């Protein structure tokens, strides 16, 4: 006899085709009913509140008077909450976001008296290979998942899932989803008939006689009569024994069987039984870019700056920062960040991210102002603060915007030594928009607005250095900008022919990459969930549409600018007729810094056409069967051609398992002598086309007009979501995309990873003009002209520097981007240093090495620090 574990739950989408306001209204009545039923019948429960504490936050925002009732049921274990703050997507959002999601989710659970110790991920569109690592870092030994698994990965629905760093969690799959037993009838006979089909499917891949039966669905009311119906079934049949259970009780029963579970290592992105919606990685690319910008601003600019100022005696606005993270995470749910929503919801998702970035930037501006205020000037002029978030002394180029009435100016350090700079953009600026005091003036005050590339050196680790802008004084170095037809430095040479076709030569080994950065536009007959080519596509590349090309060579960098007017179809109907009745205006600016071994690329697109996808190609010339991309805190190897492509139609998969993959910001294909790597700014998708196995295609944008559609080539059958027009997902208008391109001359060696980290950038410049939108009283503190919080000599990539969540201590984190174990290196700081988990709980010993795909986190505690 099989034991069937009834787990009652709800799956709560905060937003989708409906808004968060809609869901809060429904939540009020759902929770009112749930609390009442549980209080009236003590035999009911436990009830799983979807594993995300934001549901509690939303409910109490509309029913704060119910907190005591809710808290009591949580403390009794009859309502089960956590461990997440929101049900995040794990393939699109960043590693720090996933970490903070668990950190804040656990904090909420502690306030309410209980945490579900299960990594419950019921609806994420695919599963990251890193999920076991994240869970183990928070002392979670079990996971329950749905989408992404099939027997092509592992034969059974219960298995031991291992991350690349060795972390393992016992995992159970809901092979037919969290809603497989929804809306069960009250009558035992009708219930038995309904359950025959459900349990036949549920037990198909089960390794033991213990079976999960999730009872609940999207925003669905508590089916409080089901437990009593199943109790009656226990007396009417002998095939199954039904028990009122929880995920924790199920795993206890599974452990008691003492069976050896199969082990699986890797990601789970198989769409055989359930759609994972390959396409959400590029849906609403404007939202993806905005989210990536906010994540990086928070973890690698704002938080490190706040730490620096906190160590100098200024306050650390912990709650304000947490609130920004929380609002961002409300946009990280699988539908929300996936962009597979109604236009109204996508607008709300975008607004939350924009609001978070606005708040973060204001905190940065105020903290830079307070920092500059406390520094006693060593030279004449306006102070320029160069802030370095990384834990190593840095040098290089940093962008700085200045407004000046003068034609001449120079920049010097504290000893009066001049720094070189190069103007990369300039315009006139009406200063009444910038300076509050001028806003009511009857006369317009015009200044020069210059975006500078400023050369800096010896910027202290996790610290700052002060430079000075001296206006009305000529620069004492050669600043001439010369015209150029190619880009070249010690390492690379990029040349363009008359049609704008580019050839890159790696001068270190004379490897040549022809037709690099070609643009290709094709049709998109998909929806917000899936890219899908038209049944008869028409691909158009940029080779014949160049309108102009010009180049310039400056003292710090050179730039090549290409302009195209690509003749393309206006929509799918025109593409079907092969009628190029519209134009895409595209500008590509490629820069090569004199001292860098990579290209920086900015692509501006005025998107005026519909139902299409635009990609940029990186032909590697490498004959390999696999390639690499980054994932949260790690690297993953993937096949260029998924072997399942040979069987998906015959086996009637829910969608095609095409080589359309997610990344955090990096994809590369290489051998020992040649290869290319792209490091992107917010672009989350790439593809290896079946007919071009040595070419990386990075998706810039895709434009679609429907939330869901039926019968697509890559996704046959029913529509996903709702068949609802979504015209805003055509993302018309101007868009800018950025990526860096690195040629790989010696595989993924130490120098390569160093360049990847530098290409991501962590230097920030701020000019103390004396102007401010908001005034603050002087803080009265005096700061040194340069300062360092700590140093960390390590090859790990920088993740964050922040204040500890529950104490007056610092947290610094790095991660291993390579495929090998790396030495941890030594953190040097004026305090006690402890190795901790992502949950900020102490490890037994100081960490000395870091496995592949793993973070290393340290807490630095100072004498007299308080613990919350």
XYZ file of N, CA and C in Angstrom, residues 589-808:
660
model
N 28.623 51.702 -31.321
C 29.871 52.358 -30.937
C 30.772 51.324 -30.276
N 31.951 51.139 -30.849
C 32.909 50.166 -30.331
C 34.124 50.930 -29.827
N 34.478 50.747 -28.584
C 35.624 51.441 -28.023
C 36.698 50.442 -27.612
N 37.920 50.858 -27.783
C 39.076 50.075 -27.351
C 39.949 50.987 -26.503
N 39.957 50.717 -25.208
C 40.812 51.476 -24.295
C 42.258 51.087 -24.548
N 43.145 52.071 -24.501
C 44.548 51.829 -24.836
C 45.168 50.708 -24.014
N 44.731 50.562 -22.756
C 45.355 49.584 -21.862
C 44.462 48.385 -21.555
N 43.420 48.182 -22.359
C 42.522 47.045 -22.131
C 42.601 46.035 -23.263
N 42.427 44.762 -22.914
C 42.486 43.696 -23.915
C 41.088 43.227 -24.318
N 40.124 44.158 -24.342
C 38.780 43.798 -24.770
C 38.105 45.011 -25.426
N 37.035 44.728 -26.153
C 36.228 45.746 -26.797
C 34.993 46.029 -25.946
N 34.647 47.306 -25.843
C 33.375 47.693 -25.224
C 32.428 48.148 -26.329
N 31.236 47.578 -26.324
C 30.299 47.786 -27.424
C 28.995 48.351 -26.878
N 28.507 49.431 -27.489
C 27.188 49.987 -27.184
C 26.383 50.002 -28.475
N 25.174 49.468 -28.410
C 24.325 49.373 -29.595
C 23.018 50.099 -29.301
N 22.746 51.161 -30.067
C 21.511 51.926 -29.929
C 20.553 51.521 -31.043
N 19.347 51.156 -30.663
C 18.347 50.698 -31.622
C 17.087 51.527 -31.449
N 16.614 52.121 -32.533
C 15.306 52.765 -32.539
C 14.315 51.742 -33.072
N 13.636 51.082 -32.159
C 12.766 49.963 -32.534
C 11.403 50.486 -32.969
N 11.165 50.498 -34.276
C 9.905 50.991 -34.828
C 9.137 49.892 -35.537
N 9.592 48.645 -35.445
C 8.902 47.541 -36.102
C 8.425 46.538 -35.056
N 7.590 45.613 -35.502
C 6.926 44.699 -34.579
C 7.238 43.251 -34.933
N 7.002 42.383 -33.969
C 7.042 40.929 -34.176
C 8.391 40.476 -34.748
N 9.455 40.849 -34.054
C 10.783 40.486 -34.562
C 11.750 40.305 -33.404
N 12.920 39.757 -33.730
C 13.989 39.563 -32.755
C 15.297 40.007 -33.387
N 16.104 40.745 -32.604
C 17.395 41.242 -33.075
C 18.495 40.630 -32.231
N 19.481 40.009 -32.896
C 20.615 39.405 -32.200
C 21.922 39.948 -32.773
N 22.979 39.908 -31.950
C 24.323 40.245 -32.395
C 25.164 38.977 -32.304
N 25.968 38.722 -33.345
C 26.652 37.437 -33.478
C 28.135 37.546 -33.148
N 28.627 36.501 -32.476
C 30.048 36.363 -32.166
C 30.530 35.038 -32.736
N 31.075 35.044 -33.957
C 31.576 33.795 -34.555
C 32.934 33.426 -33.976
N 32.981 32.312 -33.261
C 34.202 31.955 -32.533
C 35.191 31.164 -33.373
N 34.702 30.433 -34.400
C 35.585 29.554 -35.154
C 36.117 28.395 -34.343
N 35.397 28.027 -33.290
C 35.828 26.960 -32.385
C 34.952 25.733 -32.612
N 35.578 24.607 -32.886
C 34.837 23.358 -33.083
C 34.753 22.617 -31.757
N 33.773 22.981 -30.966
C 33.539 22.369 -29.668
C 32.080 21.929 -29.596
N 31.795 20.939 -28.778
C 30.419 20.491 -28.600
C 29.711 21.228 -27.475
N 30.485 21.938 -26.650
C 29.908 22.636 -25.495
C 30.460 24.051 -25.401
N 29.831 24.813 -24.570
C 30.270 26.183 -24.288
C 29.968 26.458 -22.814
N 30.284 27.660 -22.351
C 30.110 28.013 -20.946
C 29.337 29.328 -20.812
N 28.549 29.409 -19.752
C 27.885 30.659 -19.384
C 27.935 30.789 -17.871
N 27.702 31.999 -17.392
C 27.677 32.149 -15.943
C 26.265 31.949 -15.411
N 26.212 31.532 -14.169
C 24.983 31.339 -13.419
C 25.206 31.980 -12.057
N 24.194 32.080 -11.202
C 24.413 32.721 -9.899
C 25.582 32.099 -9.128
N 26.600 32.910 -8.845
C 27.813 32.485 -8.139
C 28.515 31.326 -8.840
N 28.543 31.296 -10.171
C 29.241 30.188 -10.782
C 29.210 30.165 -12.298
N 29.706 29.052 -12.815
C 29.861 28.813 -14.242
C 29.184 27.498 -14.569
N 28.583 27.419 -15.757
C 27.934 26.175 -16.154
C 28.308 25.848 -17.591
N 28.533 24.557 -17.847
C 28.840 24.081 -19.194
C 27.567 23.515 -19.814
N 27.289 23.912 -21.056
C 26.064 23.483 -21.723
C 26.382 22.958 -23.121
N 25.533 22.061 -23.639
C 25.745 21.555 -25.007
C 25.346 22.598 -26.049
N 26.123 22.689 -27.105
C 25.738 23.566 -28.210
C 24.443 23.101 -28.860
N 24.268 21.792 -28.960
C 23.058 21.209 -29.535
C 22.475 20.238 -28.519
N 21.404 20.606 -27.822
C 20.826 19.696 -26.837
C 20.413 18.381 -27.496
N 20.845 17.235 -26.975
C 20.509 15.950 -27.614
C 19.011 15.689 -27.651
N 18.255 16.298 -26.744
C 16.805 16.099 -26.713
C 16.103 16.683 -27.941
N 16.793 17.553 -28.690
C 16.179 18.098 -29.904
C 15.834 16.993 -30.900
N 16.522 15.854 -30.785
C 16.269 14.751 -31.717
C 14.985 13.991 -31.400
N 14.458 14.160 -30.178
C 13.312 13.329 -29.771
C 12.104 14.136 -29.315
N 12.209 15.457 -29.213
C 11.152 16.224 -28.556
C 9.819 16.135 -29.278
N 9.843 16.123 -30.592
C 8.572 16.048 -31.323
C 7.970 14.645 -31.244
N 8.824 13.638 -31.363
C 8.339 12.260 -31.271
C 7.749 11.969 -29.890
N 8.380 12.498 -28.848
C 7.896 12.272 -27.490
C 6.848 13.298 -27.052
N 6.500 14.198 -27.956
C 5.453 15.191 -27.717
C 5.739 16.047 -26.484
N 6.937 16.631 -26.479
C 7.297 17.547 -25.403
C 6.412 18.788 -25.454
N 6.330 19.489 -24.326
C 5.482 20.678 -24.266
C 6.065 21.850 -25.049
N 7.386 21.868 -25.221
C 8.027 22.873 -26.062
C 9.385 22.351 -26.504
N 9.956 22.985 -27.498
C 11.233 22.534 -28.040
C 12.378 22.902 -27.098
N 13.282 21.954 -26.803
C 14.433 22.236 -25.921
C 15.594 22.858 -26.687
N 15.328 23.943 -27.398
C 16.338 24.580 -28.234
C 17.457 25.146 -27.374
N 18.595 25.394 -28.000
C 19.753 25.951 -27.297
C 19.583 27.462 -27.132
N 18.488 27.828 -26.497
C 18.169 29.212 -26.151
C 18.286 29.287 -24.630
N 19.355 29.909 -24.156
C 19.779 29.730 -22.773
C 19.813 31.045 -21.999
N 19.686 30.951 -20.662
C 19.878 32.129 -19.815
C 21.335 32.301 -19.410
N 21.683 33.517 -19.065
C 22.989 33.806 -18.462
C 22.789 34.932 -17.469
N 23.749 35.085 -16.590
C 23.758 36.245 -15.706
C 24.317 37.453 -16.460
N 25.509 37.290 -17.028
C 26.099 38.381 -17.810
C 27.220 37.898 -18.713
N 27.455 36.586 -18.799
C 28.635 36.106 -19.504
C 28.356 34.806 -20.236
N 28.852 34.730 -21.485
C 28.819 33.498 -22.257
C 30.118 33.427 -23.051
N 30.676 32.202 -23.182
C 31.941 32.067 -23.902
C 32.047 30.691 -24.540
N 32.790 30.660 -25.649
C 33.095 29.415 -26.346
C 34.566 29.496 -26.738
N 35.341 28.459 -26.370
C 36.772 28.566 -26.585
C 37.420 27.197 -26.594
N 38.641 27.153 -27.142
C 39.557 26.038 -26.937
C 40.833 26.616 -26.331
N 41.948 25.919 -26.446
C 43.167 26.405 -25.805
C 43.794 27.600 -26.509
N 43.448 27.821 -27.780
C 44.141 28.858 -28.547
C 43.253 30.010 -28.996
N 41.955 29.811 -29.065
C 41.094 30.879 -29.529
C 39.705 30.746 -28.895
N 38.935 31.798 -29.003
C 37.586 31.801 -28.472
C 37.136 33.220 -28.194
N 35.845 33.374 -27.967
C 35.266 34.676 -27.671
C 34.379 34.579 -26.435
N 34.347 35.676 -25.711
C 33.509 35.783 -24.523
C 32.769 37.113 -24.580
N 31.473 37.083 -24.284
C 30.680 38.304 -24.151
C 30.338 38.511 -22.684
N 30.576 39.725 -22.198
C 30.159 40.136 -20.853
C 29.144 41.251 -21.041
N 27.904 40.998 -20.668
C 26.822 41.902 -21.008
C 26.370 42.737 -19.816
N 25.663 43.813 -20.127
C 25.051 44.679 -19.117
C 23.538 44.468 -19.165
N 23.051 43.463 -18.470
C 21.616 43.250 -18.373
C 21.006 42.413 -19.470
N 21.790 42.001 -20.467
C 21.286 41.076 -21.486
C 21.387 39.674 -20.917
N 20.282 38.952 -20.863
C 20.219 37.695 -20.124
C 20.059 36.475 -21.008
N 20.084 36.623 -22.329
C 19.800 35.472 -23.192
C 20.800 35.374 -24.337
N 21.142 34.141 -24.693
C 21.947 33.875 -25.877
C 21.446 32.587 -26.515
N 21.896 32.356 -27.729
C 21.468 31.166 -28.459
C 22.628 30.610 -29.267
N 22.676 29.282 -29.359
C 23.573 28.602 -30.295
C 22.669 27.985 -31.357
N 22.677 28.559 -32.529
C 21.790 28.092 -33.591
C 22.245 26.728 -34.109
N 21.273 25.904 -34.484
C 21.580 24.548 -34.928
C 22.509 24.533 -36.130
N 22.363 25.500 -37.037
C 23.161 25.501 -38.257
C 24.442 26.321 -38.131
N 24.715 26.880 -36.948
C 25.942 27.671 -36.714
C 26.462 27.341 -35.321
N 27.020 26.159 -35.175
C 27.391 25.666 -33.853
C 28.615 26.360 -33.257
N 29.299 27.174 -34.042
C 30.470 27.888 -33.508
C 30.194 29.373 -33.321
N 28.927 29.765 -33.340
C 28.547 31.179 -33.237
C 27.680 31.388 -32.001
N 28.059 32.367 -31.196
C 27.234 32.788 -30.062
C 26.353 33.937 -30.538
N 25.048 33.780 -30.400
C 24.105 34.835 -30.765
C 23.506 35.419 -29.487
N 23.860 36.660 -29.179
C 23.340 37.333 -27.990
C 22.084 38.099 -28.387
N 20.985 37.852 -27.691
C 19.730 38.520 -28.006
C 19.738 39.936 -27.444
N 19.479 40.904 -28.331
C 19.377 42.295 -27.909
C 17.947 42.629 -27.502
N 17.006 42.290 -28.351
C 15.605 42.528 -28.020
C 14.736 41.591 -28.828
N 13.536 41.378 -28.322
C 12.504 40.768 -29.129
C 11.194 41.487 -28.867
N 10.399 41.630 -29.920
C 9.153 42.384 -29.872
C 8.004 41.447 -30.182
N 7.051 41.349 -29.277
C 5.860 40.529 -29.481
C 4.645 41.312 -28.988
N 3.457 40.877 -29.397
C 2.257 41.633 -29.081
C 1.205 40.890 -28.297
N 1.552 39.696 -27.771
C 0.567 38.894 -27.060
C 1.163 38.337 -25.779
N 0.330 38.296 -24.722
C 0.729 37.608 -23.503
C 0.847 36.117 -23.771
N -0.144 35.524 -24.409
C -0.102 34.102 -24.747
C -0.723 33.840 -26.103
N -0.173 32.862 -26.815
C -0.718 32.433 -28.100
C -0.643 30.912 -28.186
N -1.445 30.344 -29.063
C -1.474 28.890 -29.239
C -0.755 28.486 -30.521
N -0.366 27.200 -30.569
C 0.111 26.545 -31.794
C 1.277 27.271 -32.458
N 2.404 27.339 -31.732
C 3.605 27.952 -32.268
C 4.608 26.855 -32.623
N 5.503 27.092 -33.582
C 6.451 26.041 -33.986
C 7.280 25.481 -32.831
N 7.738 26.332 -31.921
C 8.548 25.866 -30.806
C 7.711 25.477 -29.586
N 6.405 25.786 -29.621
C 5.557 25.457 -28.486
C 4.154 25.121 -28.991
N 3.967 23.894 -29.474
C 2.669 23.506 -30.025
C 1.602 23.400 -28.944
N 0.339 23.410 -29.387
C -0.753 23.200 -28.447
C -1.329 24.480 -27.899
N -1.843 24.394 -26.685
C -2.573 25.486 -26.051
C -1.694 26.712 -25.841
N -2.359 27.824 -25.617
C -1.644 29.048 -25.255
C -1.182 28.966 -23.811
N -0.036 29.555 -23.516
C 0.373 29.746 -22.124
C -0.290 31.014 -21.605
N -0.548 31.014 -20.291
C -1.154 32.202 -19.706
C -2.507 32.493 -20.306
N -2.715 33.732 -20.692
C -3.977 34.193 -21.257
C -3.741 34.664 -22.687
N -4.712 34.402 -23.560
C -4.662 34.966 -24.908
C -5.113 36.419 -24.785
N -4.134 37.269 -24.542
C -4.415 38.661 -24.197
C -3.454 39.566 -24.964
N -3.961 40.566 -25.672
C -3.043 41.482 -26.368
C -2.089 42.154 -25.391
N -0.847 42.304 -25.824
C 0.178 42.935 -24.989
C 1.030 43.853 -25.861
N 0.424 44.917 -26.400
C 1.146 45.754 -27.372
C 2.394 46.412 -26.817
N 2.440 46.698 -25.505
C 3.639 47.327 -24.943
C 4.857 46.415 -25.019
N 4.619 45.101 -25.150
C 5.745 44.166 -25.251
C 6.428 44.222 -26.614
N 5.902 45.032 -27.512
C 6.633 45.317 -28.744
C 7.812 46.245 -28.464
N 7.884 46.808 -27.274
C 8.931 47.733 -26.781
C 9.419 48.677 -27.885
N 8.522 49.459 -28.390
C 8.878 50.461 -29.393
C 9.697 51.581 -28.765
N 10.527 52.225 -29.572
C 11.304 53.353 -29.095
C 12.793 53.061 -29.028
N 13.519 53.960 -28.388
C 14.974 53.892 -28.328
C 15.436 52.967 -27.211
N 16.410 52.125 -27.524
C 17.000 51.210 -26.545
C 18.506 51.194 -26.730
N 19.205 51.058 -25.619
C 20.675 50.945 -25.659
C 21.086 49.640 -24.998
N 21.969 48.919 -25.671
C 22.467 47.642 -25.173
C 23.988 47.714 -25.094
N 24.542 47.134 -24.014
C 25.985 47.180 -23.812
C 26.543 45.796 -23.541
N 27.705 45.546 -24.115
C 28.435 44.326 -23.823
C 29.914 44.563 -24.085
N 30.732 43.749 -23.462
C 32.169 43.736 -23.741
C 32.504 42.416 -24.416
N 33.450 42.458 -25.344
C 33.861 41.264 -26.087
C 35.334 41.008 -25.812
N 35.626 39.810 -25.280
C 36.994 39.431 -24.969
C 37.427 38.297 -25.879
N 38.571 38.478 -26.553
C 39.186 37.374 -27.287
C 39.989 36.534 -26.299
N 39.905 35.212 -26.450
C 40.540 34.296 -25.492
C 41.736 33.636 -26.188
N 42.936 33.999 -25.735
C 44.152 33.515 -26.393
C 44.817 32.356 -25.670
N 44.350 32.073 -24.457
C 44.980 30.993 -23.684
C 43.944 30.305 -22.805
N 42.751 30.095 -23.377
C 41.686 29.492 -22.605
C 41.223 30.420 -21.489
N 40.565 29.863 -20.504
C 40.062 30.643 -19.369
C 41.123 30.671 -18.274
N 42.238 31.369 -18.561
C 43.331 31.422 -17.594
C 43.122 32.568 -16.609
N 44.079 32.732 -15.717
C 43.961 33.731 -14.659
C 43.808 35.130 -15.239
N 44.578 35.449 -16.274
C 44.509 36.786 -16.870
C 43.135 37.048 -17.475
N 42.560 36.023 -18.100
C 41.230 36.168 -18.686
C 40.202 36.530 -17.609
N 40.201 35.798 -16.498
C 39.212 36.066 -15.455
C 39.432 37.437 -14.830
N 40.679 37.860 -14.740
C 40.975 39.201 -14.244
C 40.361 40.255 -15.155
N 40.486 40.054 -16.465
C 39.915 41.001 -17.421
C 38.387 40.998 -17.378
N 37.789 39.828 -17.213
C 36.324 39.749 -17.096
C 35.841 40.592 -15.924
N 36.518 40.469 -14.796
C 36.132 41.245 -13.612
C 36.293 42.736 -13.864
N 37.384 43.134 -14.506
C 37.593 44.548 -14.789
C 36.562 45.064 -15.783
N 36.185 44.245 -16.750
C 35.209 44.667 -17.758
C 33.851 44.968 -17.135
N 33.549 44.330 -16.012
C 32.270 44.592 -15.342
C 32.274 45.965 -14.667
N 33.431 46.413 -14.218
C 33.574 47.762 -13.696
C 33.047 47.954 -12.286
N 33.866 48.564 -11.405
C 33.411 48.896 -10.062
C 34.009 50.198 -9.546
N 34.528 51.012 -10.446
C 35.004 52.337 -10.051
C 33.886 53.351 -10.289
N 33.739 54.293 -9.358
C 32.695 55.308 -9.464
C 33.304 56.674 -9.153
N 32.892 57.679 -9.901
C 33.395 59.042 -9.702
C 32.235 59.980 -9.387
N 32.488 60.929 -8.502
C 31.449 61.896 -8.102
C 32.095 63.250 -7.903
N 31.486 64.285 -8.483
C 32.012 65.641 -8.415
C 31.248 66.453 -7.388
N 31.958 67.005 -6.420
C 31.343 67.850 -5.391
C 31.220 69.269 -5.937
N 30.072 69.569 -6.540
C 29.874 70.868 -7.185
C 29.450 71.950 -6.204
N 28.925 71.539 -5.029
C 28.322 72.517 -4.127
C 26.851 72.717 -4.418
N 26.388 72.171 -5.546
C 24.961 72.245 -5.864
C 24.287 70.991 -5.312
N 23.053 71.136 -4.919
C 22.326 69.976 -4.428
C 20.836 70.240 -4.536
N 20.104 69.223 -4.927
C 18.646 69.350 -4.954
C 18.104 69.487 -3.534
N 18.785 68.836 -2.569
C 18.341 68.856 -1.178
C 19.488 69.346 -0.290
N 19.143 70.109 0.693
C 20.135 70.621 1.631
C 20.131 69.780 2.906
N 21.311 69.600 3.497
C 21.449 68.915 4.785
C 22.355 69.755 5.674
N 22.129 69.646 6.982
C 23.012 70.339 7.921
C 24.379 69.668 7.940
N 25.447 70.437 8.167
C 26.796 69.842 8.246
C 26.868 68.784 9.340
N 27.558 67.683 9.061
C 27.679 66.632 10.069
C 28.846 66.869 11.027
N 29.764 67.754 10.665
C 30.822 68.140 11.585
C 31.981 67.171 11.698
N 31.993 66.132 10.891
C 33.078 65.148 10.967
C 34.166 65.509 9.961
N 35.378 65.036 10.230
C 36.518 65.278 9.352
C 37.023 63.934 8.848
N 37.167 63.817 7.534
C 37.595 62.567 6.915
C 38.939 62.756 6.215
N 39.718 61.684 6.096
C 41.001 61.775 5.389
C 40.791 61.910 3.878
N 41.788 62.372 3.154
C 41.648 62.524 1.693
C 41.582 61.195 0.943
N 42.038 60.134 1.594
C 41.891 58.804 1.013
C 41.724 57.815 2.163
N 41.033 56.699 1.887
C 40.670 55.797 2.983
C 40.346 54.422 2.411
N 40.632 53.386 3.194
C 40.322 52.008 2.814
C 39.686 51.299 3.998
N 38.552 50.637 3.762
C 37.882 49.889 4.820
C 38.610 48.584 5.103
N 39.004 47.892 4.034
C 39.675 46.596 4.165
C 40.315 46.240 2.837
N 41.138 45.216 2.841
C 41.705 44.683 1.606
C 41.517 43.174 1.601
N 41.471 42.606 0.400
C 41.301 41.158 0.246
C 42.064 40.738 -1.004
N 43.201 40.125 -0.793
C 44.035 39.663 -1.905
C 43.483 38.325 -2.392
N 42.676 38.363 -3.435
C 41.995 37.151 -3.890
C 41.733 37.212 -5.384
N 41.654 36.034 -6.008
C 41.270 35.936 -7.418
C 39.760 35.769 -7.566
N 39.044 35.710 -6.447
C 37.584 35.609 -6.507
C 36.996 36.898 -7.066
N 35.830 36.771 -7.696
C 35.145 37.958 -8.173
C 34.339 38.586 -7.039
N 34.271 39.886 -7.062
C 33.607 40.641 -6.005
C 32.095 40.532 -6.136
N 31.413 40.306 -5.005
C 29.955 40.243 -5.026
C 29.332 41.400 -4.252
N 29.751 41.591 -2.999
C 29.198 42.720 -2.252
C 30.036 43.014 -1.016
N 29.872 44.213 -0.510
C 30.347 44.635 0.810
C 29.170 45.344 1.447
N 28.714 44.868 2.599
C 27.501 45.380 3.210
C 27.574 45.283 4.715
N 26.605 45.863 5.380
C 26.463 45.685 6.809
C 25.777 44.350 7.069
N 26.189 43.658 8.124
C 25.558 42.393 8.483
C 24.081 42.617 8.786
N 23.284 41.586 8.530
C 21.836 41.731 8.641
C 21.385 41.950 10.079
N 22.068 41.331 11.055
C 21.565 41.367 12.429
C 22.601 41.845 13.447
N 23.667 42.485 12.997
C 24.668 42.955 13.953
C 25.435 44.131 13.368
N 26.160 44.816 14.220
C 27.012 45.918 13.784
C 28.354 45.362 13.326
